[in-house]
Amino acid sequence: MAAFIPYGRQSITEADIAAVIDVLNSDFLTQGPVVPAFEEAVASSCGAKHGIAVNSATSALHIACMALGVGPGDSVWTSPLTFVASSNAALYCGADVDFVDVDERTYNMCPTKLAEKLDEAAAKGTLPKVIIPVHLTGQSCDMAAIYAAASRHGVRIIEDASHAIGGSYAGEPVGNCRFSDIAVFSFHPVKIVTTGEGGMAMTNDSKLAELMNLYRSHGVTRDADLLQSEDPGPWYYEQQHLGYNYRMTDINAALGLSQMSRLSEFIERRRAIASVYDRAFADFPVKTPWQHPDADSAWHLYVIRVDEQQAGQSHRAIFDTLRNAGIGVNLHYIPVYLQPYYRELGFKPGLCSNAEAYYSEAISIPMFPTMTAEQQERVIDAIGEAVAG
Ligand SMILES: *Cc1c(COP(=O)(O)O)cnc(C)c1O
């Protein structure tokens, strides 16, 4: 049988490898000059003032919630169609979570549903402190509409842009925080740019940047401008908050910095693959990803939806047929609140009907920049056969 084609995978060049080796031969494996250089590269590429690099997007989401003051008694709302980390971050802070259903075309948090839910919460005095819209598959949420709804009620916004580095919204790069307080990127190997493990929180607010900088490293500072006591000597540092060790190493940052030079190449390649799929599936009984006119997706994922009636077989059967043909299909995501841990918190099926309908039909198919034309043809042929029965 032909080799397995994964749904996503990293692209590593000799230049990436050399950049990592340079750090291994240098004085600093961590807390050296490469982390700030990587932060600067990401910040300038997406047009944000500050980038705080950490060891995962999960950590970035956590310190972002902390910086916005999320704590016990607060509530945080996110999308049900996301990786569990988007809502776990709020739980780490002792807050409650809730979910806003998705738009049935984009699969992103629906601004209309958000506005209605916020109005109801305002009437009951149960407004969330923060909302975390997620740019699923790399397509930006309709951030202007989300921002309008949230800011009417003084609700802060963290964009989970884990899928979306290199994408844009209303002609501007995702991550510039024009419609949010903080935006978070992930550098896990299946994402668009990788550091192995890693993440970054972007913000234009220097106070939030300073707080996240403290929270990623034990809440400890040596910065003379921040010290609360008189500096007794060069050994001195102060722990001012309860922080964590969420730092990114220079080894990881070197890989990320090297990868950033190919960001536009990655995005171009992903867009080309998406348009080949779009054309190939035009005559298949599958729904291709609808694109919001204001969003230019980074195409982390390409998700098709299969109508069981039309295809004449079950979602599960199509999924199994593809896996058996060596096509690494996947499903992003199980609605978070259906996870056992969340059911234990009291969530029940039926909460977000669009997200559940999506879950019963969606299939993520292979999408990565090093995918060859041959591999893509194999994917298309296998899908053609699977949905034709
Ligand atoms: C991957 C991902 C995360 C978590 O990223 P890590 O870097 O693995 O912690 C969070 N949210 C979304 C939407 C993701 O896809």
Short mmCIF file of C-alpha atoms and ligand atoms in Angstrom, two decimals:
data_model
loop_
_atom_site.label_atom_id
_atom_site.label_comp_id
_atom_site.label_asym_id
_atom_site.label_seq_id
_atom_site.Cartn_x
_atom_site.Cartn_y
_atom_site.Cartn_z
CA MET A 1 0.00 0.00 0.00
CA ALA A 2 1.15 3.54 -0.75
CA ALA A 3 2.59 5.55 2.12
CA PHE A 4 0.29 7.19 4.64
CA ILE A 5 -0.43 10.87 3.93
CA PRO A 6 -0.87 12.78 7.22
CA TYR A 7 -3.38 15.63 7.57
CA GLY A 8 -0.54 18.01 8.41
CA ARG A 9 3.19 18.02 8.82
CA GLN A 10 6.10 20.39 9.26
CA SER A 11 8.48 21.57 6.56
CA ILE A 12 12.09 21.66 7.77
CA THR A 13 14.98 22.88 5.59
CA GLU A 14 18.76 22.66 5.98
CA ALA A 15 18.66 26.35 6.90
CA ASP A 16 16.27 25.57 9.78
CA ILE A 17 18.62 22.83 11.00
CA ALA A 18 21.67 25.09 10.73
CA ALA A 19 19.91 27.82 12.74
CA VAL A 20 19.21 25.35 15.56
CA ILE A 21 22.78 24.04 15.51
CA ASP A 22 24.09 27.62 15.76
CA VAL A 23 22.24 28.05 19.03
CA LEU A 24 23.50 24.70 20.32
CA ASN A 25 27.04 25.95 19.69
CA SER A 26 26.37 29.33 21.31
CA ASP A 27 26.53 30.52 24.93
CA PHE A 28 22.79 30.52 25.53
CA LEU A 29 20.42 27.61 25.06
CA THR A 30 17.69 29.60 26.79
CA GLN A 31 17.18 33.21 27.90
CA GLY A 32 19.58 34.32 25.16
CA PRO A 33 19.18 36.69 22.21
CA VAL A 34 17.21 34.44 19.84
CA VAL A 35 13.89 34.50 21.72
CA PRO A 36 13.66 38.33 21.52
CA ALA A 37 14.69 38.17 17.84
CA PHE A 38 11.90 35.66 17.14
CA GLU A 39 9.40 37.80 19.07
CA GLU A 40 10.43 40.82 17.02
CA ALA A 41 10.10 38.85 13.75
CA VAL A 42 6.59 37.64 14.57
CA ALA A 43 5.47 41.03 15.90
CA SER A 44 6.69 42.88 12.84
CA SER A 45 5.21 40.28 10.49
CA CYS A 46 1.73 40.60 11.99
CA GLY A 47 1.88 44.27 12.93
CA ALA A 48 1.59 43.93 16.71
CA LYS A 49 3.70 46.03 19.12
CA HIS A 50 4.68 43.18 21.46
CA GLY A 51 5.18 39.41 21.20
CA ILE A 52 5.65 37.27 24.32
CA ALA A 53 7.11 33.89 23.34
CA VAL A 54 6.23 30.91 25.51
CA ASN A 55 6.52 27.12 25.44
CA SER A 56 3.05 26.54 23.93
CA ALA A 57 -0.09 28.33 22.78
CA THR A 58 -1.76 26.74 25.79
CA SER A 59 0.64 28.65 28.06
CA ALA A 60 0.07 31.81 26.02
CA LEU A 61 -3.71 31.47 26.48
CA HIS A 62 -3.21 30.96 30.20
CA ILE A 63 -1.03 34.04 30.75
CA ALA A 64 -3.32 36.04 28.45
CA CYS A 65 -6.28 35.20 30.70
CA MET A 66 -4.19 36.03 33.78
CA ALA A 67 -3.12 39.38 32.33
CA LEU A 68 -6.76 40.29 31.71
CA GLY A 69 -7.49 39.49 35.34
CA VAL A 70 -9.53 36.32 34.84
CA GLY A 71 -10.09 34.60 38.17
CA PRO A 72 -12.61 32.76 40.33
CA GLY A 73 -16.11 34.15 39.91
CA ASP A 74 -15.40 35.30 36.34
CA SER A 75 -16.63 33.66 33.23
CA VAL A 76 -14.94 33.21 29.86
CA TRP A 77 -16.73 32.29 26.64
CA THR A 78 -15.16 30.57 23.67
CA SER A 79 -16.12 28.54 20.62
CA PRO A 80 -17.11 24.88 20.99
CA LEU A 81 -15.15 24.09 17.81
CA THR A 82 -11.63 24.39 19.13
CA PHE A 83 -8.91 22.43 20.80
CA VAL A 84 -9.63 22.00 24.51
CA ALA A 85 -6.79 24.38 25.40
CA SER A 86 -8.85 27.48 24.46
CA SER A 87 -11.28 26.86 27.27
CA ASN A 88 -8.96 25.04 29.67
CA ALA A 89 -6.97 28.29 29.96
CA ALA A 90 -9.94 29.90 31.69
CA LEU A 91 -10.38 26.89 33.99
CA TYR A 92 -6.70 27.16 35.02
CA CYS A 93 -7.58 30.64 36.34
CA GLY A 94 -10.49 29.29 38.37
CA ALA A 95 -13.07 30.89 36.07
CA ASP A 96 -16.20 29.33 34.61
CA VAL A 97 -16.50 28.73 30.88
CA ASP A 98 -19.35 28.83 28.44
CA PHE A 99 -19.66 28.40 24.69
CA VAL A 100 -21.06 30.51 21.87
CA ASP A 101 -22.29 28.52 18.88
CA VAL A 102 -20.58 28.87 15.51
CA ASP A 103 -21.76 30.39 12.26
CA GLU A 104 -22.97 27.59 10.01
CA ARG A 105 -20.89 28.73 7.05
CA THR A 106 -17.52 29.70 8.59
CA TYR A 107 -17.63 27.40 11.66
CA ASN A 108 -16.27 30.36 13.65
CA MET A 109 -17.95 32.02 16.65
CA CYS A 110 -21.17 33.58 15.35
CA PRO A 111 -21.23 37.35 16.05
CA THR A 112 -25.05 37.43 16.05
CA LYS A 113 -25.31 34.61 18.56
CA LEU A 114 -22.60 36.27 20.63
CA ALA A 115 -24.46 39.60 20.66
CA GLU A 116 -27.71 37.89 21.75
CA LYS A 117 -26.00 35.88 24.45
CA LEU A 118 -24.21 38.98 25.74
CA ASP A 119 -27.47 40.95 25.89
CA GLU A 120 -29.11 38.14 27.88
CA ALA A 121 -26.11 37.92 30.20
CA ALA A 122 -26.10 41.69 30.70
CA ALA A 123 -29.75 41.56 31.74
CA LYS A 124 -28.95 38.81 34.26
CA GLY A 125 -25.69 40.38 35.45
CA THR A 126 -23.66 37.39 34.24
CA LEU A 127 -21.45 38.96 31.57
CA PRO A 128 -18.18 37.18 30.83
CA LYS A 129 -14.92 38.99 31.55
CA VAL A 130 -13.26 37.68 28.39
CA ILE A 131 -14.28 35.98 25.15
CA ILE A 132 -11.89 33.81 23.15
CA PRO A 133 -12.93 33.61 19.48
CA VAL A 134 -10.97 30.97 17.56
CA HIS A 135 -9.89 31.36 13.94
CA LEU A 136 -10.78 27.79 12.97
CA THR A 137 -8.81 26.32 10.04
CA GLY A 138 -6.90 29.62 9.70
CA GLN A 139 -9.88 31.71 8.59
CA SER A 140 -10.29 34.77 10.80
CA CYS A 141 -13.52 35.21 12.72
CA ASP A 142 -15.58 38.26 11.77
CA MET A 143 -13.62 40.30 14.29
CA ALA A 144 -15.18 43.70 13.61
CA ALA A 145 -18.63 42.30 14.46
CA ILE A 146 -17.31 40.36 17.47
CA TYR A 147 -15.47 43.43 18.73
CA ALA A 148 -18.58 45.60 18.31
CA ALA A 149 -20.69 43.16 20.34
CA ALA A 150 -18.09 42.65 23.09
CA SER A 151 -17.07 46.26 23.54
CA ARG A 152 -20.71 47.34 24.01
CA HIS A 153 -20.51 45.38 27.27
CA GLY A 154 -16.88 46.05 28.22
CA VAL A 155 -15.91 42.44 27.51
CA ARG A 156 -12.24 41.85 26.63
CA ILE A 157 -11.06 39.68 23.72
CA ILE A 158 -8.30 37.09 23.29
CA GLU A 159 -8.06 35.77 19.72
CA ASP A 160 -7.01 32.13 19.58
CA ALA A 161 -5.09 32.51 16.32
CA SER A 162 -3.30 29.16 16.71
CA HIS A 163 -4.33 28.24 13.15
CA ALA A 164 -4.04 31.63 11.58
CA ILE A 165 -0.54 33.10 11.45
CA GLY A 166 -0.09 34.47 7.94
CA GLY A 167 -3.82 34.94 7.42
CA SER A 168 -5.52 38.30 7.19
CA TYR A 169 -8.79 40.00 8.03
CA ALA A 170 -10.13 43.18 6.44
CA GLY A 171 -6.84 43.49 4.58
CA GLU A 172 -4.67 43.40 7.71
CA PRO A 173 -2.64 40.55 9.20
CA VAL A 174 -4.19 38.34 11.87
CA GLY A 175 -2.38 39.00 15.15
CA ASN A 176 -2.26 42.80 14.90
CA CYS A 177 -4.89 42.95 17.68
CA ARG A 178 -6.89 45.66 15.94
CA PHE A 179 -10.08 44.05 17.28
CA SER A 180 -8.73 42.38 20.42
CA ASP A 181 -6.57 42.80 23.51
CA ILE A 182 -4.33 39.80 22.84
CA ALA A 183 -3.89 37.30 20.01
CA VAL A 184 -2.22 33.91 20.46
CA PHE A 185 -0.27 31.82 17.93
CA SER A 186 0.75 28.15 18.22
CA PHE A 187 4.00 26.74 16.85
CA HIS A 188 3.17 23.05 17.24
CA PRO A 189 4.51 21.06 14.24
CA VAL A 190 1.10 20.64 12.60
CA LYS A 191 0.54 24.40 12.66
CA ILE A 192 1.79 26.83 10.02
CA VAL A 193 5.15 27.81 11.52
CA THR A 194 6.81 25.53 14.05
CA THR A 195 9.25 25.71 16.95
CA GLY A 196 8.66 22.07 17.99
CA GLU A 197 6.50 23.19 20.87
CA GLY A 198 5.82 26.88 21.33
CA GLY A 199 3.42 29.76 21.27
CA MET A 200 3.30 33.53 21.36
CA ALA A 201 0.93 36.14 22.76
CA MET A 202 0.69 39.32 20.69
CA THR A 203 -0.55 42.64 22.09
CA ASN A 204 -0.35 46.37 21.50
CA ASP A 205 -0.83 47.11 25.21
CA SER A 206 2.50 47.54 26.99
CA LYS A 207 0.94 46.90 30.41
CA LEU A 208 -0.47 43.53 29.26
CA ALA A 209 2.89 42.71 27.66
CA GLU A 210 4.70 43.48 30.91
CA LEU A 211 2.32 41.28 32.92
CA MET A 212 2.58 38.35 30.48
CA ASN A 213 6.36 38.73 30.51
CA LEU A 214 6.29 38.31 34.29
CA TYR A 215 3.77 35.47 34.32
CA ARG A 216 5.82 33.38 31.86
CA SER A 217 8.79 33.40 34.23
CA HIS A 218 7.65 32.85 37.85
CA GLY A 219 6.35 36.40 38.29
CA VAL A 220 9.98 37.32 38.87
CA THR A 221 11.70 40.48 37.64
CA ARG A 222 15.16 42.06 37.75
CA ASP A 223 14.01 45.14 35.85
CA ALA A 224 15.13 48.18 37.91
CA ASP A 225 12.08 50.12 36.74
CA LEU A 226 9.74 47.48 38.19
CA LEU A 227 11.41 46.70 41.52
CA GLN A 228 9.29 47.50 44.56
CA SER A 229 12.20 47.69 47.04
CA GLU A 230 15.52 49.48 46.90
CA ASP A 231 17.96 47.33 44.91
CA PRO A 232 20.42 45.89 47.47
CA GLY A 233 22.86 44.45 44.89
CA PRO A 234 23.40 42.73 41.58
CA TRP A 235 21.99 39.38 42.82
CA TYR A 236 18.62 40.93 43.51
CA TYR A 237 15.33 39.91 41.94
CA GLU A 238 11.76 40.13 43.08
CA GLN A 239 8.85 37.75 42.79
CA GLN A 240 5.86 40.05 42.46
CA HIS A 241 3.22 37.61 41.17
CA LEU A 242 2.61 33.89 41.14
CA GLY A 243 3.93 33.03 37.69
CA TYR A 244 5.03 29.87 35.92
CA ASN A 245 7.99 28.61 33.95
CA TYR A 246 6.47 28.95 30.50
CA ARG A 247 9.63 30.25 28.79
CA MET A 248 10.56 29.30 25.24
CA THR A 249 14.16 28.15 24.73
CA ASP A 250 16.52 29.78 22.24
CA ILE A 251 16.78 26.39 20.52
CA ASN A 252 13.06 26.46 19.77
CA ALA A 253 13.12 30.16 18.88
CA ALA A 254 15.93 29.58 16.36
CA LEU A 255 13.75 27.13 14.48
CA GLY A 256 10.83 29.55 14.60
CA LEU A 257 12.91 32.52 13.46
CA SER A 258 14.26 30.54 10.53
CA GLN A 259 10.73 29.34 9.64
CA MET A 260 9.34 32.90 9.72
CA SER A 261 11.42 33.74 6.64
CA ARG A 262 9.24 31.25 4.75
CA LEU A 263 5.86 32.26 6.16
CA SER A 264 4.59 33.80 2.94
CA GLU A 265 5.86 30.81 0.97
CA PHE A 266 3.97 28.46 3.33
CA ILE A 267 0.76 30.46 2.97
CA GLU A 268 1.03 30.65 -0.82
CA ARG A 269 1.51 26.91 -1.03
CA ARG A 270 -1.45 26.25 1.29
CA ARG A 271 -3.66 28.57 -0.76
CA ALA A 272 -2.64 26.79 -3.95
CA ILE A 273 -3.48 23.40 -2.42
CA ALA A 274 -6.84 24.75 -1.23
CA SER A 275 -7.77 26.00 -4.66
CA VAL A 276 -6.90 22.65 -6.26
CA TYR A 277 -9.21 20.97 -3.73
CA ASP A 278 -11.95 23.56 -4.33
CA ARG A 279 -11.93 22.84 -8.06
CA ALA A 280 -11.66 19.07 -7.68
CA PHE A 281 -14.60 18.87 -5.26
CA ALA A 282 -16.92 21.12 -7.26
CA ASP A 283 -18.71 18.06 -8.64
CA PHE A 284 -18.44 15.84 -5.55
CA PRO A 285 -21.21 15.49 -2.96
CA VAL A 286 -19.08 17.30 -0.38
CA LYS A 287 -19.28 20.80 1.03
CA THR A 288 -16.04 22.79 0.57
CA PRO A 289 -14.92 25.50 3.01
CA TRP A 290 -16.91 28.72 2.58
CA GLN A 291 -14.77 31.83 2.84
CA HIS A 292 -15.93 35.07 4.45
CA PRO A 293 -15.28 37.97 2.05
CA ASP A 294 -13.27 39.86 4.73
CA ALA A 295 -11.03 36.90 5.59
CA ASP A 296 -8.01 35.59 3.71
CA SER A 297 -7.33 32.22 5.35
CA ALA A 298 -3.92 30.87 6.31
CA TRP A 299 -5.34 27.40 5.48
CA HIS A 300 -4.05 25.49 8.48
CA LEU A 301 -6.81 22.97 7.74
CA TYR A 302 -9.00 22.10 4.79
CA VAL A 303 -12.30 20.76 6.12
CA ILE A 304 -14.91 19.12 3.93
CA ARG A 305 -18.41 18.25 5.08
CA VAL A 306 -20.19 15.16 3.87
CA ASP A 307 -23.93 14.87 3.79
CA GLU A 308 -24.69 11.24 4.64
CA GLN A 309 -27.92 11.35 2.60
CA GLN A 310 -26.18 12.67 -0.49
CA ALA A 311 -23.16 10.41 -0.18
CA GLY A 312 -25.36 7.40 0.56
CA GLN A 313 -23.21 6.33 3.48
CA SER A 314 -22.26 7.32 6.94
CA HIS A 315 -19.71 9.92 7.94
CA ARG A 316 -17.95 7.21 9.92
CA ALA A 317 -17.82 4.86 6.92
CA ILE A 318 -16.31 7.57 4.71
CA PHE A 319 -13.79 8.38 7.41
CA ASP A 320 -12.80 4.71 7.78
CA THR A 321 -12.56 4.20 4.01
CA LEU A 322 -10.16 7.12 3.76
CA ARG A 323 -8.04 6.02 6.70
CA ASN A 324 -7.87 2.52 5.20
CA ALA A 325 -6.69 4.06 1.92
CA GLY A 326 -3.77 5.65 3.78
CA ILE A 327 -5.25 9.12 3.87
CA GLY A 328 -4.67 10.69 7.29
CA VAL A 329 -8.04 12.31 7.69
CA ASN A 330 -8.94 13.80 11.04
CA LEU A 331 -11.74 15.72 12.73
CA HIS A 332 -11.25 19.20 14.18
CA TYR A 333 -12.91 19.28 16.61
CA ILE A 334 -15.16 17.35 18.96
CA PRO A 335 -17.24 20.19 20.49
CA VAL A 336 -15.29 20.89 23.68
CA TYR A 337 -18.31 20.72 26.00
CA LEU A 338 -18.99 17.11 24.92
CA GLN A 339 -15.70 16.00 26.50
CA PRO A 340 -16.20 13.92 29.65
CA TYR A 341 -14.43 16.53 31.79
CA TYR A 342 -16.83 19.23 30.58
CA ARG A 343 -19.91 17.02 30.93
CA GLU A 344 -18.81 16.56 34.51
CA LEU A 345 -19.03 20.37 34.82
CA GLY A 346 -22.68 20.13 33.75
CA PHE A 347 -22.59 20.69 29.98
CA LYS A 348 -25.06 18.68 27.90
CA PRO A 349 -25.44 17.76 24.23
CA GLY A 350 -27.63 20.21 22.34
CA LEU A 351 -25.95 23.36 23.65
CA CYS A 352 -24.54 24.45 20.25
CA SER A 353 -26.52 22.89 17.41
CA ASN A 354 -24.40 24.29 14.55
CA ALA A 355 -21.22 22.95 16.15
CA GLU A 356 -22.80 19.53 16.68
CA ALA A 357 -24.09 19.41 13.10
CA TYR A 358 -20.58 20.27 11.92
CA TYR A 359 -19.11 17.53 14.10
CA SER A 360 -21.37 14.94 12.49
CA GLU A 361 -20.21 15.84 8.97
CA ALA A 362 -16.71 17.34 9.06
CA ILE A 363 -13.51 15.71 7.84
CA SER A 364 -10.10 17.44 7.84
CA ILE A 365 -8.17 16.24 4.83
CA PRO A 366 -4.39 16.46 4.24
CA MET A 367 -3.10 20.03 3.94
CA PHE A 368 0.58 20.88 4.36
CA PRO A 369 3.06 22.85 2.27
CA THR A 370 5.28 19.91 1.29
CA MET A 371 2.35 17.87 -0.04
CA THR A 372 3.14 16.86 -3.61
CA ALA A 373 0.74 17.09 -6.56
CA GLU A 374 0.75 13.28 -6.64
CA GLN A 375 -0.20 13.04 -2.99
CA GLN A 376 -2.96 15.56 -3.49
CA GLU A 377 -4.28 13.60 -6.45
CA ARG A 378 -4.33 10.46 -4.31
CA VAL A 379 -6.33 12.30 -1.67
CA ILE A 380 -8.81 13.62 -4.24
CA ASP A 381 -9.23 10.21 -5.89
CA ALA A 382 -9.72 8.47 -2.56
CA ILE A 383 -12.38 11.00 -1.52
CA GLY A 384 -14.09 10.63 -4.89
CA GLU A 385 -14.30 6.87 -4.34
CA ALA A 386 -15.28 7.12 -0.70
CA VAL A 387 -18.22 9.42 -1.31
CA ALA A 388 -19.32 7.60 -4.46
CA GLY A 389 -19.75 4.40 -2.42
C1 LIG B 1 -2.96 23.78 18.69
C2 LIG B 1 -3.99 24.64 19.33
C3 LIG B 1 -3.88 25.11 20.64
C4 LIG B 1 -2.79 24.68 21.56
O1 LIG B 1 -1.56 24.89 21.02
P1 LIG B 1 -0.25 24.30 21.74
O2 LIG B 1 0.83 25.14 21.15
O3 LIG B 1 -0.18 22.87 21.31
O4 LIG B 1 -0.41 24.48 23.19
C5 LIG B 1 -4.85 25.96 21.12
N1 LIG B 1 -5.90 26.31 20.37
C6 LIG B 1 -6.05 25.86 19.11
C7 LIG B 1 -7.23 26.31 18.31
C8 LIG B 1 -5.10 24.99 18.57
O5 LIG B 1 -5.28 24.51 17.33
#
